Coordinates of C-alpha atoms and ligand atoms in Angstrom, one line a residue:
M1 CA 74.1 95.0 88.1
E2 CA 76.1 98.0 87.2
S3 CA 73.1 100.3 87.2
K4 CA 72.1 98.9 90.4
L5 CA 75.4 99.9 91.8
F6 CA 75.2 103.3 90.5
E7 CA 71.7 103.9 92.2
M8 CA 73.2 102.8 95.5
I9 CA 76.2 105.1 94.8
S10 CA 73.8 108.0 94.3
S11 CA 71.7 107.3 97.1
L12 CA 74.9 107.3 99.2
R13 CA 75.8 110.6 97.8
I14 CA 72.5 112.2 99.0
A15 CA 73.1 110.6 102.5
S16 CA 76.6 112.1 102.6
V17 CA 75.3 115.3 101.5
L18 CA 73.0 115.3 104.4
I19 CA 75.9 114.1 106.9
N20 CA 78.0 117.0 105.8
A21 CA 75.5 119.4 107.2
A22 CA 78.2 119.2 110.0
A23 CA 80.7 120.5 107.7
F24 CA 78.3 123.1 106.7
A25 CA 78.0 124.4 110.3
A26 CA 81.7 124.3 110.8
A27 CA 82.0 126.8 108.2
Q28 CA 79.9 129.4 109.4
D29 CA 82.5 131.6 111.1
G30 CA 82.1 134.7 108.9
R31 CA 84.7 134.1 106.4
I32 CA 84.5 135.1 102.8
A33 CA 85.8 132.4 100.1
D34 CA 88.4 133.3 97.4
L35 CA 87.1 130.5 95.4
I36 CA 84.3 128.3 95.2
L37 CA 83.7 125.1 93.1
R38 CA 80.0 124.3 92.9
H39 CA 77.6 121.8 91.4
G40 CA 80.0 119.1 91.3
A41 CA 80.5 115.5 92.2
I42 CA 83.0 115.9 95.0
Y43 CA 84.4 112.7 96.5
T44 CA 85.9 113.9 99.4
M45 CA 87.7 110.9 100.5
D46 CA 86.9 111.8 104.2
A47 CA 86.5 108.9 106.7
A48 CA 82.9 108.4 105.7
R49 CA 83.8 108.5 102.0
S50 CA 81.3 111.4 101.9
W51 CA 80.2 113.0 98.5
V52 CA 79.4 117.0 98.4
E53 CA 78.5 119.3 95.8
S54 CA 80.5 122.2 96.6
V55 CA 83.8 123.4 98.4
A56 CA 84.9 126.6 99.3
V57 CA 88.5 127.9 99.7
A58 CA 90.2 130.9 101.4
N59 CA 93.8 131.6 101.9
G60 CA 94.5 128.2 100.2
R61 CA 92.5 126.2 102.9
I62 CA 89.3 124.5 102.6
I63 CA 86.6 126.5 104.5
F64 CA 83.6 124.5 103.5
A65 CA 82.8 121.2 101.9
G66 CA 78.9 120.4 101.7
P67 CA 75.7 121.0 99.6
D68 CA 75.4 123.9 97.0
A69 CA 73.0 125.5 99.4
G70 CA 75.8 126.2 102.2
I71 CA 78.0 128.5 100.0
T72 CA 75.5 131.5 99.5
R73 CA 77.0 133.2 102.8
L74 CA 80.7 132.7 101.6
V75 CA 80.2 134.7 98.5
G76 CA 81.9 138.0 98.6
P77 CA 82.5 140.6 95.8
S78 CA 85.9 139.1 94.9
T79 CA 85.0 135.2 95.3
K80 CA 85.7 133.5 92.0
I81 CA 83.1 130.8 91.3
V82 CA 83.8 127.7 89.3
E83 CA 80.8 125.8 87.8
L84 CA 81.6 122.2 87.8
S85 CA 78.4 121.1 85.9
G86 CA 78.6 117.9 87.6
R87 CA 82.2 117.2 86.9
M88 CA 84.1 115.1 89.6
V89 CA 86.5 116.5 92.0
L90 CA 88.9 114.7 94.2
P91 CA 91.8 115.3 96.5
A92 CA 94.7 115.7 94.3
F93 CA 96.9 112.6 93.9
H94 CA 100.0 111.2 96.0
D95 CA 102.4 109.1 94.2
S96 CA 104.1 107.3 96.8
H97 CA 107.2 105.9 94.8
V98 CA 108.5 108.0 92.0
H99 CA 112.0 109.2 90.7
L100 CA 110.9 112.5 89.5
M101 CA 114.2 114.0 88.9
E102 CA 115.5 111.0 86.7
G103 CA 112.2 111.1 85.0
G104 CA 112.6 114.8 84.1
V105 CA 116.0 114.5 83.0
D106 CA 115.1 111.4 80.8
M107 CA 112.5 113.7 79.0
S108 CA 115.6 115.2 77.2
L109 CA 117.5 112.1 76.6
C110 CA 117.1 109.5 74.2
N111 CA 113.6 107.6 74.9
V112 CA 112.9 104.1 73.5
K113 CA 109.9 103.3 75.6
S114 CA 106.9 101.1 74.4
V115 CA 109.1 100.6 71.2
L116 CA 108.2 97.0 70.1
T117 CA 111.0 95.6 67.9
P118 CA 114.9 95.6 68.1
R119 CA 115.0 97.1 64.7
E120 CA 112.7 100.2 65.7
V121 CA 114.6 100.6 68.9
L122 CA 117.7 101.1 67.2
A123 CA 116.2 103.3 64.8
E124 CA 115.1 105.4 67.2
I125 CA 118.4 105.7 69.0
H126 CA 119.9 106.4 65.5
K127 CA 117.8 109.1 65.0
F128 CA 118.3 110.6 68.4
A129 CA 122.2 110.5 67.9
A130 CA 121.9 112.3 64.4
A131 CA 119.8 114.8 65.9
H132 CA 122.3 115.4 68.9
P133 CA 125.6 115.7 67.3
D134 CA 127.3 117.5 70.0
R135 CA 126.7 115.0 72.8
P136 CA 130.0 113.3 73.8
W137 CA 127.8 110.4 75.0
I138 CA 124.4 109.1 73.8
T139 CA 122.4 108.0 76.8
G140 CA 118.9 107.3 77.5
S141 CA 116.5 104.7 78.6
G142 CA 113.2 102.9 78.0
W143 CA 114.1 99.6 76.2
D144 CA 111.7 96.8 77.5
L145 CA 113.3 93.5 78.5
P146 CA 110.8 91.3 76.5
V147 CA 111.8 93.2 73.2
F148 CA 115.5 91.3 73.1
P149 CA 116.0 87.4 73.4
E150 CA 116.4 86.5 77.0
A151 CA 116.4 90.4 77.7
N152 CA 119.8 90.5 76.4
P153 CA 120.6 93.0 73.9
R154 CA 124.0 93.0 72.4
S155 CA 126.7 95.6 72.0
E156 CA 127.2 95.0 68.2
Q157 CA 123.5 96.0 67.7
L158 CA 123.8 99.2 69.5
D159 CA 126.9 100.0 67.4
E160 CA 124.7 99.9 64.4
A161 CA 123.1 103.0 65.8
V162 CA 125.8 104.6 67.3
S163 CA 129.4 104.0 66.5
D164 CA 131.2 107.4 66.6
R165 CA 130.6 107.5 70.3
P166 CA 130.0 105.8 73.3
A167 CA 126.3 104.9 74.0
Y168 CA 124.5 103.6 77.2
I169 CA 120.8 103.0 77.2
E170 CA 119.1 101.9 80.5
S171 CA 116.2 99.3 80.4
A172 CA 112.7 100.7 81.2
D173 CA 112.6 99.0 84.7
G174 CA 116.0 100.7 85.4
H175 CA 117.9 97.3 86.5
S176 CA 119.7 96.6 83.4
G177 CA 122.1 98.6 81.0
W178 CA 122.9 98.2 77.4
A179 CA 126.4 99.7 76.2
N180 CA 128.1 99.8 73.0
S181 CA 131.5 98.7 72.2
K182 CA 132.9 102.1 72.8
A183 CA 131.2 102.5 76.1
L184 CA 132.4 98.9 77.1
A185 CA 136.0 99.8 76.2
L186 CA 135.8 103.0 77.9
A187 CA 134.6 101.2 81.1
G188 CA 137.6 98.7 80.6
I189 CA 135.0 95.8 80.6
T190 CA 136.6 92.6 79.1
K191 CA 136.1 88.9 79.6
D192 CA 138.5 89.1 82.5
T193 CA 136.6 91.6 84.3
P194 CA 134.7 89.9 87.5
D195 CA 131.1 90.6 88.1
S196 CA 130.7 93.1 90.9
A197 CA 128.9 92.2 94.2
G198 CA 125.1 92.4 93.4
G199 CA 125.8 92.8 89.6
R200 CA 126.3 90.7 86.6
I201 CA 128.0 91.4 83.4
E202 CA 126.1 89.2 80.7
R203 CA 128.6 87.0 78.7
D204 CA 128.7 85.0 75.6
R205 CA 128.3 81.4 76.6
V206 CA 131.1 80.1 74.5
T207 CA 133.8 83.1 74.4
K208 CA 132.9 84.5 77.8
Q209 CA 133.1 88.0 76.1
P210 CA 130.9 90.6 77.4
T211 CA 127.8 90.9 75.2
G212 CA 126.7 94.2 76.1
T213 CA 124.1 94.0 78.8
L214 CA 124.9 94.9 82.5
R215 CA 122.7 94.1 85.3
E216 CA 122.3 95.8 88.6
S217 CA 125.5 97.2 90.1
A218 CA 127.4 96.0 87.1
R219 CA 126.0 99.2 85.4
E220 CA 128.3 101.4 87.5
L221 CA 131.3 100.3 85.4
V222 CA 129.9 102.1 82.6
T223 CA 127.4 104.9 84.3
S224 CA 130.5 106.0 86.5
K225 CA 132.3 107.1 83.0
I226 CA 129.3 109.2 81.7
P227 CA 129.9 112.9 82.3
P228 CA 127.1 113.8 85.1
A229 CA 124.3 116.2 84.3
T230 CA 125.2 119.6 85.7
A231 CA 123.2 120.9 88.7
E232 CA 121.1 123.4 86.4
E233 CA 120.3 120.3 84.1
N234 CA 119.2 118.4 87.1
A235 CA 117.2 121.3 88.3
A236 CA 115.5 121.8 84.7
G237 CA 114.7 118.0 84.7
L238 CA 113.0 118.1 88.0
K239 CA 110.9 121.3 87.2
R240 CA 109.9 119.6 83.8
A241 CA 108.7 116.4 85.9
V242 CA 107.0 118.5 88.5
E243 CA 105.0 120.3 85.9
F244 CA 104.2 117.0 84.1
A245 CA 103.1 115.5 87.5
N246 CA 100.8 118.6 88.2
S247 CA 99.3 118.0 84.7
L248 CA 98.2 114.7 85.8
G249 CA 96.7 115.6 89.2
I250 CA 99.7 114.9 91.3
V251 CA 100.8 117.4 94.1
S252 CA 102.5 115.1 96.5
V253 CA 105.3 112.5 96.1
Q254 CA 107.7 110.3 98.0
E255 CA 110.9 110.6 95.8
A256 CA 111.9 107.0 96.1
D257 CA 115.8 107.1 96.0
A258 CA 117.4 110.3 96.7
S259 CA 121.0 111.0 96.1
D260 CA 122.6 114.3 96.8
E261 CA 122.2 115.5 93.2
I262 CA 118.4 114.8 93.5
L263 CA 118.2 116.5 97.0
N264 CA 120.0 119.5 95.6
A265 CA 117.6 119.8 92.7
Y266 CA 114.6 119.6 95.0
R267 CA 116.3 122.3 97.3
T268 CA 117.0 124.6 94.0
L269 CA 113.2 124.3 93.0
D270 CA 112.1 124.9 96.6
T271 CA 114.2 128.1 97.2
R272 CA 113.0 129.4 93.9
G273 CA 109.3 128.8 94.6
Q274 CA 109.0 126.2 91.8
L275 CA 108.5 123.1 93.8
T276 CA 104.8 122.7 93.0
V277 CA 104.6 119.1 94.7
K278 CA 105.0 118.2 98.5
A279 CA 108.0 116.0 98.6
V280 CA 109.3 113.5 101.2
A281 CA 112.7 112.4 100.0
A282 CA 113.9 108.7 100.8
L283 CA 117.5 109.2 101.0
R284 CA 119.8 106.8 99.1
T285 CA 121.7 104.3 101.0
D286 CA 124.7 102.1 100.0
P287 CA 124.1 98.3 100.0
R288 CA 127.7 97.9 100.3
R289 CA 128.0 99.8 103.6
S290 CA 126.3 99.2 106.9
D291 CA 125.2 101.4 109.9
D292 CA 128.2 103.6 109.5
Q293 CA 126.2 105.3 106.8
V294 CA 123.5 106.5 109.4
A295 CA 125.3 109.6 110.5
G296 CA 125.4 110.8 106.9
L297 CA 121.7 110.2 106.6
I298 CA 120.9 112.2 109.7
E299 CA 123.1 115.2 108.6
R300 CA 121.2 115.1 105.2
R301 CA 117.8 115.2 106.8
A302 CA 118.6 118.4 108.6
R303 CA 120.3 119.8 105.7
F304 CA 117.9 119.0 102.9
S305 CA 114.5 119.9 104.6
G306 CA 112.9 123.1 103.5
K307 CA 109.4 124.5 102.6
R308 CA 107.6 121.7 100.6
M309 CA 110.4 119.1 101.1
R310 CA 111.4 116.9 103.9
A311 CA 114.0 114.4 103.8
I312 CA 112.6 112.1 106.6
A313 CA 112.6 108.7 104.9
V314 CA 115.4 106.4 103.8
K315 CA 115.5 103.8 100.7
I316 CA 116.9 100.4 101.1
F317 CA 117.2 98.0 98.1
A318 CA 116.5 94.5 99.3
D319 CA 116.7 92.7 96.2
G320 CA 116.4 93.3 92.4
V321 CA 113.5 92.3 89.9
I322 CA 112.1 88.9 88.8
E323 CA 112.5 89.4 85.1
S324 CA 116.4 89.4 85.1
G325 CA 116.3 86.6 88.1
T326 CA 117.7 89.2 90.8
A327 CA 114.8 89.3 92.9
A328 CA 115.2 87.0 95.9
L329 CA 112.9 84.3 95.9
L330 CA 112.2 81.6 98.8
D331 CA 112.1 78.6 96.2
P332 CA 114.4 78.7 93.0
Y333 CA 113.4 80.2 89.8
L334 CA 112.4 77.4 87.4
N335 CA 114.8 78.7 84.8
R336 CA 118.0 79.4 86.3
G337 CA 119.8 76.4 87.4
G338 CA 118.6 76.4 90.9
S339 CA 119.2 80.0 91.7
R340 CA 117.0 81.8 94.3
G341 CA 118.1 85.2 93.2
D342 CA 120.1 87.6 95.6
L343 CA 119.4 89.7 98.6
N344 CA 121.4 92.8 98.6
F345 CA 121.8 92.6 102.5
E346 CA 122.2 89.6 104.5
P347 CA 119.2 89.2 106.9
D348 CA 121.3 90.2 109.9
R349 CA 122.9 93.3 108.4
L350 CA 119.3 94.4 107.0
T351 CA 118.0 94.0 110.6
S352 CA 120.6 96.0 112.2
L353 CA 120.3 98.8 109.6
V354 CA 116.7 99.0 109.9
T355 CA 116.5 99.0 113.7
R356 CA 119.2 101.8 113.6
L357 CA 117.2 103.9 111.1
D358 CA 114.0 103.3 113.1
R359 CA 115.7 104.3 116.3
E360 CA 116.7 107.6 114.6
G361 CA 113.2 108.4 113.7
F362 CA 113.5 107.7 109.9
Q363 CA 110.8 106.0 107.9
V364 CA 112.2 103.1 106.1
H365 CA 111.2 102.4 102.6
I366 CA 112.3 99.2 101.4
H367 CA 112.2 97.8 97.7
A368 CA 111.3 94.2 98.0
I369 CA 110.2 92.4 95.0
G370 CA 110.7 88.5 95.6
D371 CA 109.0 86.8 98.4
R372 CA 112.2 86.1 100.3
A373 CA 113.2 89.9 100.0
I374 CA 109.8 90.7 101.5
R375 CA 109.7 88.1 104.2
V376 CA 113.3 89.1 105.2
S377 CA 112.1 92.8 105.3
L378 CA 109.0 92.1 107.3
D379 CA 111.4 90.0 109.9
A380 CA 113.9 93.0 110.1
H381 CA 110.7 95.4 111.1
E382 CA 109.7 92.8 113.5
A383 CA 112.9 92.6 115.2
A384 CA 113.3 96.4 115.2
Q385 CA 110.0 96.8 116.9
R386 CA 111.1 94.1 119.5
T387 CA 114.3 96.2 120.3
N388 CA 113.0 99.8 119.8
R389 CA 109.2 99.1 120.6
R390 CA 106.8 100.2 118.0
R391 CA 106.4 103.8 117.1
D392 CA 104.4 105.9 114.8
A393 CA 106.9 105.5 112.0
R394 CA 104.8 104.2 108.9
H395 CA 107.6 102.3 107.4
H396 CA 106.7 100.9 104.1
I397 CA 107.6 98.2 101.4
A398 CA 107.4 99.1 97.7
H399 CA 106.7 96.9 94.8
L400 CA 105.5 93.7 96.7
E401 CA 105.5 91.8 93.4
L402 CA 105.5 88.0 94.9
I403 CA 104.3 87.7 98.3
E404 CA 104.3 84.5 100.2
P405 CA 100.6 84.1 101.5
Q406 CA 101.7 83.5 105.2
D407 CA 103.4 87.0 105.1
I408 CA 100.2 88.7 103.8
P409 CA 98.7 89.2 107.3
R410 CA 102.0 90.5 108.8
F411 CA 101.5 94.1 107.0
R412 CA 98.7 94.8 109.4
E413 CA 100.1 93.1 112.3
L414 CA 103.4 94.8 112.1
A415 CA 101.9 98.2 111.0
I416 CA 104.0 98.1 107.7
I417 CA 102.2 100.1 104.8
A418 CA 101.9 98.1 101.6
N419 CA 103.3 100.2 98.6
F420 CA 102.0 98.9 95.4
Q421 CA 102.7 99.9 91.8
P422 CA 99.2 99.0 90.4
L423 CA 99.9 99.6 86.9
W424 CA 102.0 96.4 86.8
A425 CA 99.4 94.2 87.9
F426 CA 98.3 92.9 84.6
A427 CA 99.6 90.0 82.3
D428 CA 101.7 92.4 80.0
P429 CA 104.8 90.8 78.2
Y430 CA 107.0 91.1 81.3
V431 CA 104.5 89.0 83.2
R432 CA 103.6 86.7 80.4
D433 CA 107.1 86.2 79.0
L434 CA 109.5 86.7 81.9
T435 CA 107.6 86.1 85.1
L436 CA 105.0 83.1 84.9
G437 CA 107.4 80.7 83.5
P438 CA 110.0 81.3 85.9
L439 CA 107.9 81.1 88.8
G440 CA 105.2 78.6 87.8
P441 CA 101.6 78.7 88.1
E442 CA 101.2 78.1 92.0
R443 CA 103.6 81.0 93.1
S444 CA 102.1 83.1 90.4
R445 CA 98.6 83.3 92.0
W446 CA 100.3 85.6 94.4
L447 CA 101.6 88.3 92.1
Y448 CA 100.5 91.7 93.4
P449 CA 97.9 90.6 96.0
M450 CA 96.4 94.0 96.5
A451 CA 92.9 92.7 97.4
S452 CA 94.4 90.1 99.9
V453 CA 96.6 92.7 101.6
L454 CA 93.8 95.1 101.9
K455 CA 91.5 92.5 103.4
T456 CA 93.8 92.0 106.3
G457 CA 93.3 95.8 107.0
A458 CA 96.7 96.8 106.3
V459 CA 97.1 100.4 104.6
M460 CA 97.9 100.4 101.2
V461 CA 99.3 103.3 99.3
A462 CA 100.4 103.4 95.5
G463 CA 103.0 104.9 93.2
S464 CA 104.0 104.8 89.7
D465 CA 107.8 104.3 89.8
W466 CA 108.1 106.6 86.7
P467 CA 110.3 106.7 84.6
V468 CA 109.9 102.8 84.9
T469 CA 106.2 103.1 84.0
S470 CA 103.6 105.8 83.3
L471 CA 103.3 108.5 85.7
N472 CA 99.5 108.8 85.1
P473 CA 97.6 107.5 88.3
I474 CA 94.3 107.3 86.1
E475 CA 95.8 104.2 84.1
A476 CA 97.1 102.6 87.3
I477 CA 93.8 102.9 88.9
Q478 CA 92.1 101.2 85.9
V479 CA 94.5 98.2 86.2
A480 CA 93.9 98.0 90.0
V481 CA 90.1 97.7 89.5
T482 CA 90.3 95.6 86.3
R483 CA 93.6 93.5 86.4
R484 CA 93.7 94.2 82.7
G485 CA 95.9 96.6 80.6
P486 CA 94.8 100.3 80.3
T487 CA 93.7 99.8 76.8
E488 CA 93.1 96.3 76.6
P489 CA 89.2 95.9 75.9
E490 CA 87.0 94.3 78.3
G491 CA 87.7 90.7 79.2
P492 CA 88.8 88.3 81.8
A493 CA 90.9 89.6 84.5
W494 CA 94.2 88.6 85.3
I495 CA 93.9 86.9 88.9
P496 CA 90.4 88.3 89.5
E497 CA 90.5 87.7 93.2
E498 CA 93.1 90.5 93.4
K499 CA 90.9 93.1 91.8
V500 CA 90.3 96.1 94.4
D501 CA 87.3 98.5 94.6
L502 CA 87.6 101.9 93.1
S503 CA 87.4 103.7 96.4
A504 CA 90.1 101.5 97.8
I505 CA 92.6 102.3 95.1
L506 CA 91.6 106.2 95.1
A507 CA 92.0 106.2 98.9
A508 CA 95.8 104.6 98.1
Y509 CA 96.2 107.6 95.7
T510 CA 95.0 110.2 98.2
I511 CA 94.3 110.0 101.9
N512 CA 96.6 106.9 102.4
G513 CA 99.4 108.5 100.5
A514 CA 99.0 111.7 102.7
Y515 CA 99.2 109.3 105.7
L516 CA 102.4 107.7 104.1
N517 CA 103.9 111.2 104.4
H518 CA 102.8 112.0 107.8
E519 CA 100.5 114.7 106.3
E520 CA 97.1 113.4 106.6
T521 CA 96.0 116.2 108.8
E522 CA 97.2 118.6 106.1
T523 CA 96.2 117.3 102.7
G524 CA 94.8 114.0 101.0
S525 CA 91.1 114.5 101.6
I526 CA 88.5 117.4 101.0
E527 CA 87.9 118.5 104.5
V528 CA 87.4 121.9 106.3
G529 CA 91.0 123.0 107.6
K530 CA 92.9 121.2 105.1
A531 CA 95.0 122.6 102.2
A532 CA 92.9 122.9 99.1
D533 CA 94.9 120.2 97.3
L534 CA 92.2 119.4 94.6
I535 CA 91.7 118.2 91.0
V536 CA 88.8 118.4 88.7
L537 CA 88.4 115.5 86.3
N538 CA 86.6 115.5 82.9
R539 CA 84.7 112.3 83.9
D540 CA 83.2 110.8 87.0
L541 CA 85.4 107.6 87.5
F542 CA 82.2 106.0 89.2
K543 CA 80.0 106.4 86.2
I544 CA 82.2 105.1 83.4
P545 CA 82.8 101.5 82.6
R546 CA 85.8 100.2 84.3
D547 CA 87.6 99.5 81.1
K548 CA 87.2 103.1 80.3
I549 CA 88.8 104.8 83.2
H550 CA 91.9 105.6 81.4
E551 CA 90.0 107.7 79.2
A552 CA 89.4 110.3 81.9
K553 CA 91.8 113.2 82.2
V554 CA 92.7 115.7 84.9
V555 CA 91.5 119.2 83.7
W556 CA 92.5 121.2 86.7
T557 CA 95.0 120.7 89.5
L558 CA 95.1 123.1 92.5
L559 CA 98.0 123.0 95.0
E560 CA 97.1 124.9 98.4
G561 CA 94.3 126.8 96.3
Q562 CA 96.8 127.8 93.5
E563 CA 96.2 126.6 90.1
V564 CA 99.4 124.3 89.0
F565 CA 97.7 122.9 86.0
R566 CA 94.9 123.9 83.7
A567 CA 93.7 122.0 80.5
P568 CA 93.1 124.1 77.6
E569 CA 89.3 122.6 77.6
F570 CA 88.5 123.6 81.1
Ligands
LIG601 ZN1 111.8 102.8 92.2

C-alpha cells in the first residue's frame, strides 16, 4: 500500500514538473540568479501542490521554480549553485501561535520541562538555585501538571529546593504557578485572601491555607512581585528565540499575546536588523476591561509596526484549560462538582469587543479550548459579521481542543481560520490522566478534530504555543498524521478518524500560515515572484515511514534568500 502510494506520488512529481514549464517560461526575462538549488525534491506548496527539481533566486526573490533543465540560462559567473542531491525543499515554516520572547527569556531561567517525578523536579530547581546565587528570585517554568497529585504541587515541597529566596515556577501550559513560602508571604497570600476574578488559589481542604499552586489570574498576586526583566534582557531573549526558530525552519510567526515589553523587544531587534522572522503581533487585551481598551490597541498598532513586524492582530483569552478545570464547557466536567468552567468574557461582552475590533480592521485571535468557549467565540464572530458585514479579516480561533460537532461546519461558514497545535493531539499524560476522565468518552471523541474541520473546507493553520510545547514543527507534523506521540513506536492512532494528510498539515505550516498573516502573495510557497523563504531537509518527509518523521531535520533555512541557519552537516 505504502509503496503504491509512493509510486503515485512520484508520477505526480513528473506531472507537476511538466506543468511547471509555465513557471519556466515566466522566468525567461534575461535575469541571472544569485543562487540556484538544483537536483532536489522541491515541494512548492503552490495551488496545484507541484513538485519541481530546481529553484533560482535573485535579490531575495524566486525567479524560477521548475525542472533542472530550466536553470541553465540563469547561471552567471557569480551564481552560487547548491547541489541538493535529492534532498527535500519546502517553503519555510510559519508558526501561527507562539510566544517567542517568553520562550527565549525562559531559556535563561530554571527549566523543568519533561522532568517526570516531583523529586527530580525539585533536584533540578535546587541545582539551578545553587548555580545562580546572585538572583534575588528563582523563577522558571515547565512543570507538567500530571507530575503532581491533582496537578497541585505544594509550597513546602518548593521550600525544600529553595528556602533562602522567593521562588516561583510556572507550569508547562502557562496557566498555573507554583510558589514557595517566601513568595507566598511576599505576595501577602493567606487563607483570607479571596480568589481573584478568573483565578483560583489552591487551598488545603481542611485548613483552607493556600497550598502553593495558583491558577490563571491568581498567579498575578506573585508575578507582580517578581522584578521584571530589563528591556535588554527581553531583547536578548527574543534574539535567542528567533535564532532557535530559524534553526527549526521557522521564518514567520504570529506572536500570540504581545505585551508592551514583547512589542518593544521586537522593535529593538527589527531596528537592529536582527529580526530574522516575519512577525505579526497579536496585541494583549485585558479581560477585565471592555471596549475602552480598543483606542490603546489602535495606537499600539501604529506605534509598533516596523520592517518585519506588524501589530495587526489582537489576542483574546476566552477561557482557560481543561486540565485544571478552567476551560469553559457546554456540559459539566465529570470531576468538579458540576462546574462547567468559566468564560473570561460573558458572551455579550465578547460580542461587543469582537465587533468593535473587527470594525477597526484588526484580526481577532481568540484562545478557546472548551466547547462552550469555542461556541461563544463563533457566535461573537457571527454577530460581528451581521453588524459590520463580512470583510477579509482572517480571524482565527486557537487551540480548539474540544469542538462540539455542530460547531465544526461553522469555521468554514463564517470564514474563521482553525488554528490548531497539532503536537497536542495524542494521548499523552495530559490527555490520559487529566482530560479523558473529566470529559468522558463521548465528548473525548471530539478532541482536536483536525480532519473533521478540514473536511468542511475550512482553512487550517498550525502553531507550537512554545514555550508551552516544543517549537519544532516536524514533531507536530508527525503527530498530526499519526495521532501518536512523536517518539512512540508505530501502533494504534488515538482517534484515527482525525489523522490528516501530510500535504494538508504541510499547508497549515506554510501557505496557510502566510494567508493567516495576510502574506500569501509574499511568502508561504515556492513560486516565481515570492520571497525566497526556503528550507532544506535531510529527509524527504513523503519517503520515510510516518512514525519516523520526527527524525527529519531542517539543515538550511533561507529568509528572503539570506541564510539564517545552516546545520554543520549541510
Ligand atoms: Zn499561547
